[in-house]
CSV table of C-alpha atoms in Angstrom, one decimal:
chain,number,residue,atom,x,y,z
A,222,MET,CA,107.1,95.2,75.2
A,223,ALA,CA,109.2,92.0,75.3
A,224,ASN,CA,111.5,93.7,72.8
A,225,ALA,CA,112.0,96.6,75.2
A,226,MET,CA,112.9,94.3,78.1
A,227,ALA,CA,115.4,92.5,75.8
A,228,ALA,CA,116.9,95.8,74.8
A,229,ILE,CA,117.5,97.0,78.4
A,230,GLU,CA,118.2,93.7,80.1
A,231,PRO,CA,122.0,93.8,79.7
A,232,ALA,CA,122.2,97.3,81.2
A,233,LEU,CA,119.6,96.4,83.9
A,234,ARG,CA,121.6,93.3,84.9
A,235,ALA,CA,124.8,95.3,84.9
A,236,ALA,CA,123.2,97.9,87.2
A,237,VAL,CA,121.8,95.3,89.6
A,238,ASP,CA,125.3,93.6,89.7
A,239,ARG,CA,126.5,96.8,91.5
A,240,LEU,CA,124.3,96.2,94.5
A,241,PRO,CA,125.5,94.6,97.7
A,242,GLU,CA,125.2,90.8,97.7
A,243,THR,CA,121.9,90.5,99.7
A,244,GLU,CA,120.1,93.3,97.9
A,245,ARG,CA,121.4,92.0,94.5
A,246,ALA,CA,119.9,88.5,95.4
A,247,ILE,CA,116.5,90.0,96.2
A,248,ALA,CA,116.5,92.2,93.1
A,249,GLY,CA,117.4,89.3,90.8
A,250,TYR,CA,114.6,87.3,92.4
A,251,GLN,CA,112.2,90.2,91.9
A,252,PHE,CA,113.1,90.3,88.2
A,253,CYS,CA,112.6,86.5,88.0
A,254,TRP,CA,116.2,86.0,86.9
A,255,TRP,CA,116.8,83.3,89.6
A,256,ASP,CA,115.1,81.6,92.5
A,257,GLU,CA,115.7,82.1,96.2
A,258,HIS,CA,118.7,79.8,95.9
A,259,GLY,CA,120.3,81.8,93.1
A,260,ARG,CA,119.5,79.2,90.4
A,261,PRO,CA,118.5,80.7,87.0
A,262,THR,CA,114.8,80.4,86.4
A,263,PRO,CA,112.7,80.5,83.2
A,264,GLY,CA,109.9,82.4,85.0
A,265,ARG,CA,108.3,85.5,83.5
A,266,GLY,CA,109.3,88.8,84.8
A,267,GLY,CA,107.3,92.0,84.5
A,268,LYS,CA,105.5,93.1,81.4
A,269,GLY,CA,108.0,95.8,80.6
A,270,LEU,CA,105.4,98.4,79.9
A,271,ARG,CA,107.3,101.3,81.4
A,272,PRO,CA,110.7,100.8,79.8
A,273,ALA,CA,108.8,100.1,76.5
A,274,LEU,CA,107.1,103.5,76.9
A,275,VAL,CA,110.4,105.2,77.4
A,276,LEU,CA,112.0,103.7,74.3
A,277,SER,CA,109.0,104.1,72.1
A,278,SER,CA,108.2,107.7,73.1
A,279,THR,CA,111.9,108.6,72.5
A,280,ALA,CA,111.8,107.0,69.0
A,281,ALA,CA,108.5,108.6,68.2
A,282,ALA,CA,110.0,112.0,69.0
A,283,GLY,CA,112.6,111.4,66.4
A,284,VAL,CA,115.5,110.4,68.6
A,285,THR,CA,117.4,107.1,68.5
A,286,ALA,CA,115.9,104.9,71.2
A,287,GLU,CA,119.3,103.7,72.3
A,288,HIS,CA,119.9,107.1,73.8
A,289,ALA,CA,117.2,106.4,76.3
A,290,ILE,CA,118.4,103.0,77.5
A,291,GLY,CA,119.6,104.5,80.8
A,292,ALA,CA,116.3,106.2,81.4
A,293,ALA,CA,114.4,103.0,80.6
A,294,VAL,CA,116.5,101.1,83.1
A,295,SER,CA,116.0,103.7,85.7
A,296,VAL,CA,112.2,103.6,85.3
A,297,GLU,CA,112.2,99.8,85.6
A,298,LEU,CA,114.2,100.0,88.7
A,299,VAL,CA,111.8,102.6,90.2
A,300,HIS,CA,108.8,100.4,89.2
A,301,ASN,CA,110.2,97.4,91.0
A,302,PHE,CA,111.2,99.4,94.0
A,303,SER,CA,107.5,100.4,94.3
A,304,LEU,CA,106.4,96.8,93.9
A,305,LEU,CA,108.7,95.5,96.6
A,306,HIS,CA,107.3,98.1,99.0
A,307,ASP,CA,103.7,97.7,97.9
A,308,ASP,CA,103.7,94.0,98.4
A,309,ILE,CA,104.8,94.5,102.0
A,310,MET,CA,102.3,97.2,102.7
A,311,ASP,CA,99.4,95.3,101.1
A,312,GLY,CA,100.4,91.9,102.5
A,313,ASP,CA,100.4,90.3,99.1
A,314,VAL,CA,102.2,87.0,99.1
A,315,LEU,CA,102.2,86.4,95.3
A,316,ARG,CA,103.9,88.3,92.6
A,317,ARG,CA,104.4,87.2,89.0
A,318,GLY,CA,103.1,83.7,89.8
A,319,ARG,CA,105.4,82.9,92.7
A,320,PRO,CA,105.9,84.0,96.3
A,321,SER,CA,106.6,87.7,96.6
A,322,ALA,CA,110.1,88.8,97.6
A,323,TRP,CA,109.2,89.7,101.2
A,324,ALA,CA,107.5,86.3,101.7
A,325,VAL,CA,110.8,84.6,100.8
A,326,TYR,CA,113.4,87.0,102.3
A,327,GLY,CA,111.5,88.8,105.0
A,328,GLN,CA,110.1,92.3,105.3
A,329,LYS,CA,113.2,94.1,106.5
A,330,ALA,CA,115.6,92.7,103.9
A,331,THR,CA,113.1,93.4,101.2
A,332,LEU,CA,112.5,97.0,102.3
A,333,LEU,CA,116.2,97.6,102.1
A,334,ALA,CA,116.4,96.0,98.7
A,335,GLY,CA,113.6,98.3,97.5
A,336,ASP,CA,115.5,101.3,98.9
A,337,ALA,CA,118.7,100.1,97.1
A,338,LEU,CA,116.8,99.9,93.8
A,339,LEU,CA,115.6,103.4,94.2
A,340,VAL,CA,119.1,104.7,94.9
A,341,LEU,CA,120.4,102.7,91.9
A,342,ALA,CA,117.7,104.2,89.7
A,343,MET,CA,118.9,107.7,90.6
A,344,ASP,CA,122.5,106.8,90.0
A,345,VAL,CA,121.8,105.2,86.5
A,346,LEU,CA,119.8,108.3,85.5
A,347,ALA,CA,122.5,110.6,86.6
A,348,GLU,CA,125.3,108.9,84.7
A,349,THR,CA,123.3,108.4,81.5
A,350,SER,CA,121.4,111.7,81.1
A,351,GLY,CA,124.3,113.9,80.0
A,352,PRO,CA,124.0,117.6,80.5
A,353,ARG,CA,120.3,117.3,81.3
A,354,ALA,CA,120.9,115.0,84.3
A,355,PRO,CA,119.9,117.6,87.0
A,356,SER,CA,116.5,118.3,85.4
A,357,ALA,CA,116.0,114.5,84.7
A,358,ILE,CA,116.7,113.7,88.4
A,359,ARG,CA,114.5,116.5,89.7
A,360,SER,CA,111.7,115.3,87.5
A,361,LEU,CA,112.1,111.8,88.8
A,362,CYS,CA,112.1,113.2,92.4
A,363,GLN,CA,108.8,115.0,91.7
A,364,THR,CA,107.4,111.8,90.3
A,365,LEU,CA,108.4,109.8,93.4
A,366,LEU,CA,106.8,112.4,95.7
A,367,GLU,CA,103.6,112.0,93.7
A,368,LEU,CA,103.9,108.2,93.9
A,369,ALA,CA,104.4,108.3,97.7
A,370,LYS,CA,101.5,110.7,98.2
A,371,GLY,CA,99.2,108.4,96.2
A,372,GLN,CA,100.3,105.3,98.1
A,373,SER,CA,99.7,107.2,101.4
A,374,GLN,CA,96.2,108.1,100.3
A,375,ASP,CA,95.6,104.5,99.2
A,376,ILE,CA,96.4,103.3,102.7
A,377,ALA,CA,94.4,106.0,104.4
A,378,PHE,CA,91.3,105.3,102.3
A,379,GLU,CA,91.1,101.8,103.8
A,380,LYS,CA,90.0,103.3,107.1
A,381,ARG,CA,87.7,106.0,105.6
A,382,PRO,CA,84.0,105.3,104.9
A,383,ASP,CA,83.5,108.4,102.8
A,384,VAL,CA,86.0,108.2,99.9
A,385,GLU,CA,84.7,110.2,96.9
A,386,LEU,CA,85.2,108.9,93.4
A,387,LEU,CA,87.1,112.0,92.2
A,388,GLU,CA,89.6,111.7,95.0
A,389,CYS,CA,90.0,108.0,94.4
A,390,LEU,CA,90.8,108.8,90.7
A,391,THR,CA,93.3,111.4,91.9
A,392,MET,CA,95.0,108.9,94.2
A,393,ALA,CA,95.2,106.4,91.2
A,394,GLY,CA,96.8,109.2,89.1
A,395,ARG,CA,99.5,109.7,91.7
A,396,LYS,CA,100.1,106.1,92.6
A,397,THR,CA,100.2,104.7,89.1
A,398,ALA,CA,99.9,107.3,86.4
A,399,SER,CA,102.7,109.6,87.7
A,400,LEU,CA,105.3,107.0,86.7
A,401,THR,CA,103.8,106.2,83.2
A,402,ARG,CA,103.6,110.0,82.6
A,403,TYR,CA,107.3,110.2,83.5
A,404,ALA,CA,108.1,107.2,81.4
A,405,CYS,CA,106.5,108.7,78.3
A,406,SER,CA,108.4,112.0,78.6
A,407,ILE,CA,111.8,111.4,80.1
A,408,GLY,CA,113.5,110.2,76.9
A,409,PRO,CA,112.3,113.1,74.8
A,410,SER,CA,113.1,115.5,77.7
A,411,ILE,CA,116.7,114.3,77.9
A,412,ALA,CA,117.0,114.6,74.2
A,413,GLY,CA,115.9,118.2,74.3
A,414,ILE,CA,112.6,117.8,72.3
A,415,ASP,CA,110.3,120.8,72.3
A,416,SER,CA,108.2,121.3,75.4
A,417,ARG,CA,104.9,121.1,73.6
A,418,THR,CA,105.6,117.6,72.4
A,419,VAL,CA,106.8,116.6,75.8
A,420,GLN,CA,103.6,117.9,77.4
A,421,HIS,CA,101.4,115.9,75.0
A,422,LEU,CA,103.5,112.8,75.8
A,423,GLN,CA,103.1,113.4,79.5
A,424,ASP,CA,99.3,113.7,79.0
A,425,PHE,CA,99.3,110.5,77.0
A,426,GLY,CA,101.2,108.7,79.7
A,427,TYR,CA,99.0,110.0,82.5
A,428,HIS,CA,95.7,108.9,80.9
A,429,LEU,CA,97.3,105.6,79.9
A,430,GLY,CA,98.4,105.1,83.5
A,431,LEU,CA,94.8,105.7,84.8
A,432,ALA,CA,93.4,103.3,82.2
A,433,PHE,CA,96.0,100.7,83.3
A,434,GLN,CA,95.1,101.2,87.0
A,435,LEU,CA,91.4,100.8,86.2
A,436,MET,CA,92.1,97.6,84.4
A,437,ASP,CA,94.3,96.5,87.4
A,438,ASP,CA,91.4,97.1,89.8
A,439,LEU,CA,89.1,95.1,87.6
A,440,ILE,CA,91.6,92.2,87.5
A,441,GLY,CA,91.9,92.4,91.3
A,442,ILE,CA,88.2,91.5,91.6
A,443,TRP,CA,87.3,89.5,88.5
A,444,GLY,CA,90.7,88.3,87.3
A,445,ASN,CA,92.1,84.8,86.8
A,446,GLU,CA,94.9,84.3,89.3
A,447,LYS,CA,96.5,81.5,87.3
A,448,ARG,CA,96.7,83.7,84.2
A,449,THR,CA,97.8,86.9,85.9
A,450,GLY,CA,100.1,85.6,88.6
A,451,LYS,CA,98.5,88.1,91.0
A,452,PRO,CA,96.3,87.3,94.1
A,453,VAL,CA,92.7,87.9,93.3
A,454,GLY,CA,90.4,89.2,96.0
A,455,SER,CA,93.2,90.4,98.3
A,456,ASP,CA,92.2,94.0,97.9
A,457,LEU,CA,88.6,93.1,99.0
A,458,LEU,CA,89.9,91.2,102.0
A,459,ALA,CA,92.0,94.3,103.0
A,460,ARG,CA,88.9,96.4,102.3
A,461,LYS,CA,90.8,98.6,99.9
A,462,LYS,CA,88.8,101.4,98.3
A,463,THR,CA,89.6,100.5,94.7
A,464,LEU,CA,87.8,102.3,91.9
A,465,PRO,CA,85.1,99.7,91.3
A,466,VAL,CA,84.3,99.7,95.1
A,467,VAL,CA,84.2,103.4,95.4
A,468,ALA,CA,82.0,103.7,92.2
A,469,ALA,CA,79.6,101.1,93.7
A,470,LEU,CA,79.5,103.0,97.0
A,471,ALA,CA,78.5,106.1,95.1
A,472,SER,CA,75.3,104.5,93.9
A,473,SER,CA,72.0,105.6,95.2
A,474,ASP,CA,70.7,102.0,95.1
A,475,GLY,CA,69.5,100.7,98.4
A,476,ALA,CA,71.9,97.8,98.2
A,477,ARG,CA,74.7,100.3,98.8
A,478,ALA,CA,74.0,100.1,102.5
A,479,ARG,CA,74.8,96.4,102.6
A,480,LEU,CA,78.1,96.9,100.8
A,481,ALA,CA,79.0,99.8,103.1
A,482,GLU,CA,78.2,97.6,106.1
A,483,LEU,CA,80.4,94.7,104.9
A,484,TYR,CA,83.3,97.1,104.2
A,485,ALA,CA,82.9,98.8,107.6
A,486,SER,CA,82.7,95.7,109.7
A,487,PRO,CA,85.7,95.0,111.9
A,488,ALA,CA,85.3,91.2,111.4
A,489,PRO,CA,87.4,89.5,108.7
A,490,LEU,CA,85.5,88.9,105.5
A,491,THR,CA,84.6,85.2,104.9
A,492,PRO,CA,84.7,83.6,101.5
A,493,SER,CA,80.9,84.0,101.3
A,494,ASP,CA,81.3,87.7,102.3
A,495,VAL,CA,83.7,88.2,99.5
A,496,ARG,CA,81.3,86.6,97.0
A,497,ALA,CA,78.6,88.9,98.4
A,498,VAL,CA,80.8,92.0,98.0
A,499,ILE,CA,81.7,91.1,94.4
A,500,GLY,CA,78.0,90.6,93.6
A,501,LEU,CA,77.1,93.9,95.2
A,502,ILE,CA,79.8,95.8,93.4
A,503,GLU,CA,78.6,94.5,90.1
A,504,ARG,CA,74.9,95.1,90.9
A,505,LEU,CA,75.6,98.7,92.0
A,506,GLY,CA,77.4,99.5,88.8
A,507,GLY,CA,81.0,99.5,90.0
A,508,ARG,CA,82.2,97.1,87.3
A,509,ALA,CA,80.3,98.9,84.5
A,510,TRP,CA,81.6,102.3,85.6
A,511,THR,CA,85.2,101.1,85.8
A,512,GLU,CA,85.1,99.6,82.4
A,513,ALA,CA,83.6,102.7,80.9
A,514,GLU,CA,86.1,105.0,82.6
A,515,MET,CA,88.9,102.8,81.4
A,516,ARG,CA,87.8,103.3,77.9
A,517,ARG,CA,87.4,107.0,78.4
A,518,GLN,CA,90.9,107.3,79.8
A,519,LEU,CA,92.3,105.3,76.9
A,520,ASP,CA,90.5,107.5,74.4
A,521,ALA,CA,92.0,110.6,76.2
A,522,ALA,CA,95.5,109.0,76.0
A,523,LEU,CA,95.1,108.4,72.3
A,524,SER,CA,93.9,111.9,71.7
A,525,SER,CA,96.9,113.3,73.5
A,526,LEU,CA,99.1,111.1,71.3
A,527,ASP,CA,97.5,112.4,68.1
A,528,ALA,CA,98.1,116.0,69.3
A,529,ALA,CA,101.8,115.3,69.7
A,530,ASN,CA,102.1,115.1,66.0
A,531,LEU,CA,104.7,112.4,66.1
A,532,ASP,CA,106.2,110.1,63.4
A,533,PRO,CA,103.1,108.1,62.3
A,534,ALA,CA,104.7,104.7,62.4
A,535,ALA,CA,106.1,105.3,65.9
A,536,ALA,CA,102.9,106.8,67.1
A,537,ASP,CA,101.0,103.8,65.9
A,538,GLU,CA,103.4,101.6,67.9
A,539,LEU,CA,102.6,103.7,71.1
A,540,ALA,CA,98.9,103.5,70.4
A,541,GLU,CA,99.0,99.7,70.0
A,542,MET,CA,101.1,99.5,73.2
A,543,ALA,CA,98.4,101.5,75.0
A,544,SER,CA,95.6,99.2,73.8
A,545,MET,CA,97.6,96.1,74.8
A,546,ALA,CA,98.2,97.5,78.3
A,547,VAL,CA,94.4,97.6,79.0
A,548,ARG,CA,93.7,94.4,77.1
A,549,ARG,CA,95.5,92.2,79.5
A,550,ASP,CA,94.5,88.6,79.8
A,551,HIS,CA,92.4,88.2,83.0
């Protein structure tokens, strides 16, 4: 994945340089290229999973990966647009081991920077997709609508006491897996690869995205903040209906009532409340279910990859990438 980020970074920086000064400053901070004063920083940026999926899926379909650089840049811009907005909506003050962009630049400026990244993503995709640009842009628009619907559901679930496990999985599919599905298919689609192969790659990306979100939900509760650079426990404080929580609330164990009571209370959760919630989620099987479902989704992703009948070496690279994505250090 580091190789993918190195491959797209010149084009990504060139694209960001086209932004107005304020939006460019915030974008560069988001990508960890510089600090809030514009000084270059050695900090780590994102993992680069999505652009890596674009380049590797394109190569696996038998097309030179360089042809998909523009699509990979576009996907990374969209991903960071969503992160800028998500951090504001979730109130997260940490991102990649340092203050999130809105905590440094303010909510209004950061929202505009996110909007600018989204427009830039469309522009990059349009200018690099050749004759298939209209279909590529339409596909991205459909992905963005799914992403927005998933984010809307995620917010709405915070106020609902009756979220079902299946609808929570559907929400995760929209919020997270829609973009990985797109990332795994856009390069081959632009190259004109047959629709059967593209469909299998879409399925691979979708199941991988769900596995990734399941792992992310586990890290959000049981992760190590120093290792991940992400705030641990913030989802619980916000009473988000993440998958381990919803799985625990689906239990028939009598302890479910106590977890439901803590989640429904209007009072802020204290540190002892959070510890109690974590213990209840584990006791009620939320952690075990999430880990098992993550493995199931990863297996489904790898089965879809096998069905695509790709170049074996390139397919092995995608499979290893998928395994690494859900084997994150936490």
